Amino acid sequence: MTENHHFLVQQVGKGDKQALAALYRAYERPVYKFIVSRLNDPHEAADILHEVFMDIWRVAASFEGRSQVRTWIFGIAYRKVIDAHRKRSRVTVTDEVPETGDVAEAADAGYAAKQEAEHLRFCMGTLSDDHRSAISLAFYEDMTCAEIAEIAGVPEGTIKSRLHHAKKLLLHCLSGRIRGRAVA
Amino acid sequence: MTRSRDEMELDLAFLVNGTLSEAEMAEMEALLAEDDLLAAERDALATIRAEMQAEEIRTPGEFGLARLMRDVNRDAAAPAAAETKVVALRSRTWMWQAAAAVAVLALAVQAYLPTTGAPQGEGYVLAGASAPGALVVSFAPDTPELQIRDLLVGAELEIVSGPSALGLYRLDVLDGGDLDTATAALRAARTIVESVENAEN
């Protein structure tokens, strides 16, 4: 699979549009999901997805194969979303773990129930882009720490730290929402 | 090598997504067996991951691919046009509009060419003469996919082929739709649609 995608990128670099279409079909869904998870705007996400594949078309000839095709493509998407955030001048919503809240409570509070999807969406939306990216790549794509670090262009320790904080924030947020619903 | 609890806790997400090595996994499992809080966190993260992976999402799909091919063709057409030296064009957008106008002329309908040296034949591929579709349409460059989709859905139209090398799409009305009404809707959307013509197969 990886070798096949590498071959496709090489073909795209030679101007093969069918190879580009094949790459699009292989990566459209996961890359789009990743972008949406960071923007919460499906329409803007569709435009950014388009830009990602236009970039692939334009720069595929310079792909040297030192990274996996997947991390290369996600890296392009990662930077595109950062650009989009800069254009929006979007502020970071949450970066610090609140002092209150009990992780164990969140874990035990019936979170496993299926109806919590909406809570999860909400709480993901409260995370900073760095945190959300790390969670998305780890849980949507099941990427290794090294892969996520390569995409984000930071050391692995930074990714572990981001995931750790994102986990605390998510569980804290979920705990609060579940508690609120129970009270209501 | 034995790691501290804090160091190992940082790997919890990777235990959950199954990307740790066997040795790391075994080390983590041993810790979790003694640490109820960490085990609860592991279970919560596993639920979150399952929830995220189960999430249904509607992607741009084939429409997004058609849009990509349209713009790729536009990208590819720019240097080709320069090589043929048919006409000096000041910008890609301008060239695209001129080329689209030539294609419309080829369909024997009204067209407007802004210069006397419009591109002709060589270097361009016209929409297939026997292609399906009742209408031949070009969209304004950089129109978001959402706007195009909303327009087509509202006018009860579907793309049946395209984009061509010139970025032309052939459209048909959906069952129960009215061609005249749909054509009028397209012509009214002047900021999105650059040209609308009846196809002549």
mmCIF file with all atom_site columns, N, CA, C and O in Angstrom, chain B residues 112-148:
data_model
loop_
_atom_site.group_PDB
_atom_site.id
_atom_site.type_symbol
_atom_site.label_atom_id
_atom_site.label_alt_id
_atom_site.label_comp_id
_atom_site.label_asym_id
_atom_site.label_entity_id
_atom_site.label_seq_id
_atom_site.pdbx_PDB_ins_code
_atom_site.Cartn_x
_atom_site.Cartn_y
_atom_site.Cartn_z
_atom_site.occupancy
_atom_site.B_iso_or_equiv
_atom_site.pdbx_formal_charge
_atom_site.auth_seq_id
_atom_site.auth_comp_id
_atom_site.auth_asym_id
_atom_site.auth_atom_id
_atom_site.pdbx_PDB_model_num
ATOM 1   N N  . TYR B 1 112 ? -18.581 35.842 -26.689 1.00 0.00 ? 112 TYR B N  1
ATOM 2   C CA . TYR B 1 112 ? -17.918 37.128 -26.774 1.00 0.00 ? 112 TYR B CA 1
ATOM 3   C C  . TYR B 1 112 ? -16.439 36.923 -26.568 1.00 0.00 ? 112 TYR B C  1
ATOM 4   O O  . TYR B 1 112 ? -16.001 36.365 -25.584 1.00 0.00 ? 112 TYR B O  1
ATOM 5   N N  . LEU B 1 113 ? -15.617 37.375 -27.537 1.00 0.00 ? 113 LEU B N  1
ATOM 6   C CA . LEU B 1 113 ? -14.174 37.266 -27.415 1.00 0.00 ? 113 LEU B CA 1
ATOM 7   C C  . LEU B 1 113 ? -13.603 38.647 -27.164 1.00 0.00 ? 113 LEU B C  1
ATOM 8   O O  . LEU B 1 113 ? -13.766 39.541 -27.988 1.00 0.00 ? 113 LEU B O  1
ATOM 9   N N  . PRO B 1 114 ? -12.924 38.832 -26.065 1.00 0.00 ? 114 PRO B N  1
ATOM 10  C CA . PRO B 1 114 ? -12.457 40.162 -25.690 1.00 0.00 ? 114 PRO B CA 1
ATOM 11  C C  . PRO B 1 114 ? -11.253 40.658 -26.478 1.00 0.00 ? 114 PRO B C  1
ATOM 12  O O  . PRO B 1 114 ? -10.884 41.809 -26.355 1.00 0.00 ? 114 PRO B O  1
ATOM 13  N N  . THR B 1 115 ? -10.614 39.813 -27.265 1.00 0.00 ? 115 THR B N  1
ATOM 14  C CA . THR B 1 115 ? -9.488  40.297 -28.063 1.00 0.00 ? 115 THR B CA 1
ATOM 15  C C  . THR B 1 115 ? -9.610  39.734 -29.467 1.00 0.00 ? 115 THR B C  1
ATOM 16  O O  . THR B 1 115 ? -10.411 38.844 -29.729 1.00 0.00 ? 115 THR B O  1
ATOM 17  N N  . THR B 1 116 ? -8.756  40.237 -30.347 1.00 0.00 ? 116 THR B N  1
ATOM 18  C CA . THR B 1 116 ? -8.788  39.712 -31.706 1.00 0.00 ? 116 THR B CA 1
ATOM 19  C C  . THR B 1 116 ? -7.943  38.464 -31.841 1.00 0.00 ? 116 THR B C  1
ATOM 20  O O  . THR B 1 116 ? -7.987  37.798 -32.845 1.00 0.00 ? 116 THR B O  1
ATOM 21  N N  . GLY B 1 117 ? -7.157  38.177 -30.858 1.00 0.00 ? 117 GLY B N  1
ATOM 22  C CA . GLY B 1 117 ? -6.259  37.030 -30.963 1.00 0.00 ? 117 GLY B CA 1
ATOM 23  C C  . GLY B 1 117 ? -6.633  35.922 -30.014 1.00 0.00 ? 117 GLY B C  1
ATOM 24  O O  . GLY B 1 117 ? -5.782  35.425 -29.297 1.00 0.00 ? 117 GLY B O  1
ATOM 25  N N  . ALA B 1 118 ? -7.842  35.528 -30.009 1.00 0.00 ? 118 ALA B N  1
ATOM 26  C CA . ALA B 1 118 ? -8.264  34.490 -29.078 1.00 0.00 ? 118 ALA B CA 1
ATOM 27  C C  . ALA B 1 118 ? -7.663  33.146 -29.447 1.00 0.00 ? 118 ALA B C  1
ATOM 28  O O  . ALA B 1 118 ? -7.384  32.883 -30.602 1.00 0.00 ? 118 ALA B O  1
ATOM 29  N N  . PRO B 1 119 ? -7.435  32.278 -28.467 1.00 0.00 ? 119 PRO B N  1
ATOM 30  C CA . PRO B 1 119 ? -6.866  30.968 -28.732 1.00 0.00 ? 119 PRO B CA 1
ATOM 31  C C  . PRO B 1 119 ? -7.760  30.162 -29.659 1.00 0.00 ? 119 PRO B C  1
ATOM 32  O O  . PRO B 1 119 ? -8.978  30.232 -29.557 1.00 0.00 ? 119 PRO B O  1
ATOM 33  N N  . GLN B 1 120 ? -7.133  29.399 -30.522 1.00 0.00 ? 120 GLN B N  1
ATOM 34  C CA . GLN B 1 120 ? -7.926  28.591 -31.440 1.00 0.00 ? 120 GLN B CA 1
ATOM 35  C C  . GLN B 1 120 ? -7.341  27.197 -31.545 1.00 0.00 ? 120 GLN B C  1
ATOM 36  O O  . GLN B 1 120 ? -6.156  27.028 -31.758 1.00 0.00 ? 120 GLN B O  1
ATOM 37  N N  . GLY B 1 121 ? -8.193  26.231 -31.445 1.00 0.00 ? 121 GLY B N  1
ATOM 38  C CA . GLY B 1 121 ? -7.839  24.849 -31.753 1.00 0.00 ? 121 GLY B CA 1
ATOM 39  C C  . GLY B 1 121 ? -6.644  24.302 -31.014 1.00 0.00 ? 121 GLY B C  1
ATOM 40  O O  . GLY B 1 121 ? -6.784  23.746 -29.924 1.00 0.00 ? 121 GLY B O  1
ATOM 41  N N  . GLU B 1 122 ? -5.474  24.465 -31.569 1.00 0.00 ? 122 GLU B N  1
ATOM 42  C CA . GLU B 1 122 ? -4.269  23.809 -31.074 1.00 0.00 ? 122 GLU B CA 1
ATOM 43  C C  . GLU B 1 122 ? -4.033  24.095 -29.593 1.00 0.00 ? 122 GLU B C  1
ATOM 44  O O  . GLU B 1 122 ? -4.084  25.231 -29.162 1.00 0.00 ? 122 GLU B O  1
ATOM 45  N N  . GLY B 1 123 ? -3.765  23.051 -28.876 1.00 0.00 ? 123 GLY B N  1
ATOM 46  C CA . GLY B 1 123 ? -3.481  23.236 -27.460 1.00 0.00 ? 123 GLY B CA 1
ATOM 47  C C  . GLY B 1 123 ? -4.716  23.155 -26.596 1.00 0.00 ? 123 GLY B C  1
ATOM 48  O O  . GLY B 1 123 ? -4.626  23.132 -25.385 1.00 0.00 ? 123 GLY B O  1
ATOM 49  N N  . TYR B 1 124 ? -5.868  23.080 -27.186 1.00 0.00 ? 124 TYR B N  1
ATOM 50  C CA . TYR B 1 124 ? -7.101  23.025 -26.415 1.00 0.00 ? 124 TYR B CA 1
ATOM 51  C C  . TYR B 1 124 ? -7.936  21.839 -26.861 1.00 0.00 ? 124 TYR B C  1
ATOM 52  O O  . TYR B 1 124 ? -7.911  21.438 -28.017 1.00 0.00 ? 124 TYR B O  1
ATOM 53  N N  . VAL B 1 125 ? -8.686  21.331 -25.922 1.00 0.00 ? 125 VAL B N  1
ATOM 54  C CA . VAL B 1 125 ? -9.601  20.236 -26.235 1.00 0.00 ? 125 VAL B CA 1
ATOM 55  C C  . VAL B 1 125 ? -10.993 20.701 -25.917 1.00 0.00 ? 125 VAL B C  1
ATOM 56  O O  . VAL B 1 125 ? -11.271 21.125 -24.806 1.00 0.00 ? 125 VAL B O  1
ATOM 57  N N  . LEU B 1 126 ? -11.853 20.616 -26.884 1.00 0.00 ? 126 LEU B N  1
ATOM 58  C CA . LEU B 1 126 ? -13.224 21.057 -26.661 1.00 0.00 ? 126 LEU B CA 1
ATOM 59  C C  . LEU B 1 126 ? -14.027 19.946 -26.012 1.00 0.00 ? 126 LEU B C  1
ATOM 60  O O  . LEU B 1 126 ? -13.689 18.776 -26.113 1.00 0.00 ? 126 LEU B O  1
ATOM 61  N N  . ALA B 1 127 ? -15.123 20.350 -25.374 1.00 0.00 ? 127 ALA B N  1
ATOM 62  C CA . ALA B 1 127 ? -15.997 19.361 -24.764 1.00 0.00 ? 127 ALA B CA 1
ATOM 63  C C  . ALA B 1 127 ? -16.480 18.414 -25.863 1.00 0.00 ? 127 ALA B C  1
ATOM 64  O O  . ALA B 1 127 ? -16.754 18.835 -26.978 1.00 0.00 ? 127 ALA B O  1
ATOM 65  N N  . GLY B 1 128 ? -16.586 17.149 -25.528 1.00 0.00 ? 128 GLY B N  1
ATOM 66  C CA . GLY B 1 128 ? -16.947 16.142 -26.519 1.00 0.00 ? 128 GLY B CA 1
ATOM 67  C C  . GLY B 1 128 ? -18.266 16.446 -27.203 1.00 0.00 ? 128 GLY B C  1
ATOM 68  O O  . GLY B 1 128 ? -19.264 16.773 -26.571 1.00 0.00 ? 128 GLY B O  1
ATOM 69  N N  . ALA B 1 129 ? -18.292 16.328 -28.526 1.00 0.00 ? 129 ALA B N  1
ATOM 70  C CA . ALA B 1 129 ? -19.495 16.699 -29.253 1.00 0.00 ? 129 ALA B CA 1
ATOM 71  C C  . ALA B 1 129 ? -20.633 15.726 -28.991 1.00 0.00 ? 129 ALA B C  1
ATOM 72  O O  . ALA B 1 129 ? -21.800 16.074 -29.109 1.00 0.00 ? 129 ALA B O  1
ATOM 73  N N  . SER B 1 130 ? -20.306 14.491 -28.657 1.00 0.00 ? 130 SER B N  1
ATOM 74  C CA . SER B 1 130 ? -21.378 13.535 -28.450 1.00 0.00 ? 130 SER B CA 1
ATOM 75  C C  . SER B 1 130 ? -21.569 13.233 -26.966 1.00 0.00 ? 130 SER B C  1
ATOM 76  O O  . SER B 1 130 ? -22.127 12.224 -26.605 1.00 0.00 ? 130 SER B O  1
ATOM 77  N N  . ALA B 1 131 ? -21.083 14.116 -26.145 1.00 0.00 ? 131 ALA B N  1
ATOM 78  C CA . ALA B 1 131 ? -21.182 13.882 -24.710 1.00 0.00 ? 131 ALA B CA 1
ATOM 79  C C  . ALA B 1 131 ? -22.624 14.046 -24.238 1.00 0.00 ? 131 ALA B C  1
ATOM 80  O O  . ALA B 1 131 ? -23.423 14.711 -24.891 1.00 0.00 ? 131 ALA B O  1
ATOM 81  N N  . PRO B 1 132 ? -22.949 13.429 -23.111 1.00 0.00 ? 132 PRO B N  1
ATOM 82  C CA . PRO B 1 132 ? -24.310 13.564 -22.588 1.00 0.00 ? 132 PRO B CA 1
ATOM 83  C C  . PRO B 1 132 ? -24.520 14.937 -21.974 1.00 0.00 ? 132 PRO B C  1
ATOM 84  O O  . PRO B 1 132 ? -23.589 15.714 -21.822 1.00 0.00 ? 132 PRO B O  1
ATOM 85  N N  . GLY B 1 133 ? -25.772 15.239 -21.639 1.00 0.00 ? 133 GLY B N  1
ATOM 86  C CA . GLY B 1 133 ? -26.057 16.501 -20.950 1.00 0.00 ? 133 GLY B CA 1
ATOM 87  C C  . GLY B 1 133 ? -26.812 17.473 -21.829 1.00 0.00 ? 133 GLY B C  1
ATOM 88  O O  . GLY B 1 133 ? -26.600 17.528 -23.038 1.00 0.00 ? 133 GLY B O  1
ATOM 89  N N  . ALA B 1 134 ? -27.710 18.212 -21.196 1.00 0.00 ? 134 ALA B N  1
ATOM 90  C CA . ALA B 1 134 ? -28.525 19.168 -21.933 1.00 0.00 ? 134 ALA B CA 1
ATOM 91  C C  . ALA B 1 134 ? -27.912 20.555 -21.944 1.00 0.00 ? 134 ALA B C  1
ATOM 92  O O  . ALA B 1 134 ? -28.234 21.369 -22.801 1.00 0.00 ? 134 ALA B O  1
ATOM 93  N N  . LEU B 1 135 ? -27.031 20.826 -20.986 1.00 0.00 ? 135 LEU B N  1
ATOM 94  C CA . LEU B 1 135 ? -26.442 22.160 -20.879 1.00 0.00 ? 135 LEU B CA 1
ATOM 95  C C  . LEU B 1 135 ? -24.929 22.060 -20.763 1.00 0.00 ? 135 LEU B C  1
ATOM 96  O O  . LEU B 1 135 ? -24.409 21.092 -20.199 1.00 0.00 ? 135 LEU B O  1
ATOM 97  N N  . VAL B 1 136 ? -24.250 23.066 -21.286 1.00 0.00 ? 136 VAL B N  1
ATOM 98  C CA . VAL B 1 136 ? -22.794 23.161 -21.118 1.00 0.00 ? 136 VAL B CA 1
ATOM 99  C C  . VAL B 1 136 ? -22.524 24.437 -20.327 1.00 0.00 ? 136 VAL B C  1
ATOM 100 O O  . VAL B 1 136 ? -22.969 25.516 -20.710 1.00 0.00 ? 136 VAL B O  1
ATOM 101 N N  . VAL B 1 137 ? -21.824 24.270 -19.221 1.00 0.00 ? 137 VAL B N  1
ATOM 102 C CA . VAL B 1 137 ? -21.696 25.372 -18.261 1.00 0.00 ? 137 VAL B CA 1
ATOM 103 C C  . VAL B 1 137 ? -20.240 25.524 -17.840 1.00 0.00 ? 137 VAL B C  1
ATOM 104 O O  . VAL B 1 137 ? -19.509 24.549 -17.725 1.00 0.00 ? 137 VAL B O  1
ATOM 105 N N  . SER B 1 138 ? -19.828 26.754 -17.632 1.00 0.00 ? 138 SER B N  1
ATOM 106 C CA . SER B 1 138 ? -18.545 26.987 -16.964 1.00 0.00 ? 138 SER B CA 1
ATOM 107 C C  . SER B 1 138 ? -18.802 27.834 -15.723 1.00 0.00 ? 138 SER B C  1
ATOM 108 O O  . SER B 1 138 ? -19.678 28.699 -15.723 1.00 0.00 ? 138 SER B O  1
ATOM 109 N N  . PHE B 1 139 ? -18.048 27.544 -14.687 1.00 0.00 ? 139 PHE B N  1
ATOM 110 C CA . PHE B 1 139 ? -18.209 28.263 -13.431 1.00 0.00 ? 139 PHE B CA 1
ATOM 111 C C  . PHE B 1 139 ? -17.078 29.263 -13.255 1.00 0.00 ? 139 PHE B C  1
ATOM 112 O O  . PHE B 1 139 ? -15.972 29.070 -13.778 1.00 0.00 ? 139 PHE B O  1
ATOM 113 N N  . ALA B 1 140 ? -17.360 30.304 -12.511 1.00 0.00 ? 140 ALA B N  1
ATOM 114 C CA . ALA B 1 140 ? -16.335 31.317 -12.249 1.00 0.00 ? 140 ALA B CA 1
ATOM 115 C C  . ALA B 1 140 ? -15.186 30.677 -11.466 1.00 0.00 ? 140 ALA B C  1
ATOM 116 O O  . ALA B 1 140 ? -15.423 29.850 -10.585 1.00 0.00 ? 140 ALA B O  1
ATOM 117 N N  . PRO B 1 141 ? -13.949 31.045 -11.810 1.00 0.00 ? 141 PRO B N  1
ATOM 118 C CA . PRO B 1 141 ? -12.814 30.491 -11.067 1.00 0.00 ? 141 PRO B CA 1
ATOM 119 C C  . PRO B 1 141 ? -12.943 30.816 -9.579  1.00 0.00 ? 141 PRO B C  1
ATOM 120 O O  . PRO B 1 141 ? -13.462 31.862 -9.220  1.00 0.00 ? 141 PRO B O  1
ATOM 121 N N  . ASP B 1 142 ? -12.494 29.875 -8.756  1.00 0.00 ? 142 ASP B N  1
ATOM 122 C CA . ASP B 1 142 ? -12.462 30.083 -7.306  1.00 0.00 ? 142 ASP B CA 1
ATOM 123 C C  . ASP B 1 142 ? -13.837 30.091 -6.654  1.00 0.00 ? 142 ASP B C  1
ATOM 124 O O  . ASP B 1 142 ? -13.973 30.466 -5.482  1.00 0.00 ? 142 ASP B O  1
ATOM 125 N N  . THR B 1 143 ? -14.863 29.690 -7.391  1.00 0.00 ? 143 THR B N  1
ATOM 126 C CA . THR B 1 143 ? -16.170 29.566 -6.740  1.00 0.00 ? 143 THR B CA 1
ATOM 127 C C  . THR B 1 143 ? -16.124 28.400 -5.770  1.00 0.00 ? 143 THR B C  1
ATOM 128 O O  . THR B 1 143 ? -15.742 27.296 -6.156  1.00 0.00 ? 143 THR B O  1
ATOM 129 N N  . PRO B 1 144 ? -16.495 28.629 -4.508  1.00 0.00 ? 144 PRO B N  1
ATOM 130 C CA . PRO B 1 144 ? -16.482 27.508 -3.552  1.00 0.00 ? 144 PRO B CA 1
ATOM 131 C C  . PRO B 1 144 ? -17.429 26.390 -3.985  1.00 0.00 ? 144 PRO B C  1
ATOM 132 O O  . PRO B 1 144 ? -18.486 26.660 -4.568  1.00 0.00 ? 144 PRO B O  1
ATOM 133 N N  . GLU B 1 145 ? -16.998 25.193 -3.678  1.00 0.00 ? 145 GLU B N  1
ATOM 134 C CA . GLU B 1 145 ? -17.802 24.028 -4.021  1.00 0.00 ? 145 GLU B CA 1
ATOM 135 C C  . GLU B 1 145 ? -19.205 24.123 -3.450  1.00 0.00 ? 145 GLU B C  1
ATOM 136 O O  . GLU B 1 145 ? -20.172 23.734 -4.083  1.00 0.00 ? 145 GLU B O  1
ATOM 137 N N  . LEU B 1 146 ? -19.319 24.677 -2.259  1.00 0.00 ? 146 LEU B N  1
ATOM 138 C CA . LEU B 1 146 ? -20.627 24.784 -1.606  1.00 0.00 ? 146 LEU B CA 1
ATOM 139 C C  . LEU B 1 146 ? -21.606 25.571 -2.468  1.00 0.00 ? 146 LEU B C  1
ATOM 140 O O  . LEU B 1 146 ? -22.762 25.184 -2.645  1.00 0.00 ? 146 LEU B O  1
ATOM 141 N N  . GLN B 1 147 ? -21.146 26.694 -3.019  1.00 0.00 ? 147 GLN B N  1
ATOM 142 C CA . GLN B 1 147 ? -22.043 27.537 -3.813  1.00 0.00 ? 147 GLN B CA 1
ATOM 143 C C  . GLN B 1 147 ? -22.494 26.813 -5.077  1.00 0.00 ? 147 GLN B C  1
ATOM 144 O O  . GLN B 1 147 ? -23.658 26.898 -5.473  1.00 0.00 ? 147 GLN B O  1
ATOM 145 N N  . ILE B 1 148 ? -21.560 26.101 -5.697  1.00 0.00 ? 148 ILE B N  1
ATOM 146 C CA . ILE B 1 148 ? -21.922 25.371 -6.910  1.00 0.00 ? 148 ILE B CA 1
ATOM 147 C C  . ILE B 1 148 ? -22.931 24.282 -6.580  1.00 0.00 ? 148 ILE B C  1
ATOM 148 O O  . ILE B 1 148 ? -23.944 24.105 -7.250  1.00 0.00 ? 148 ILE B O  1
#
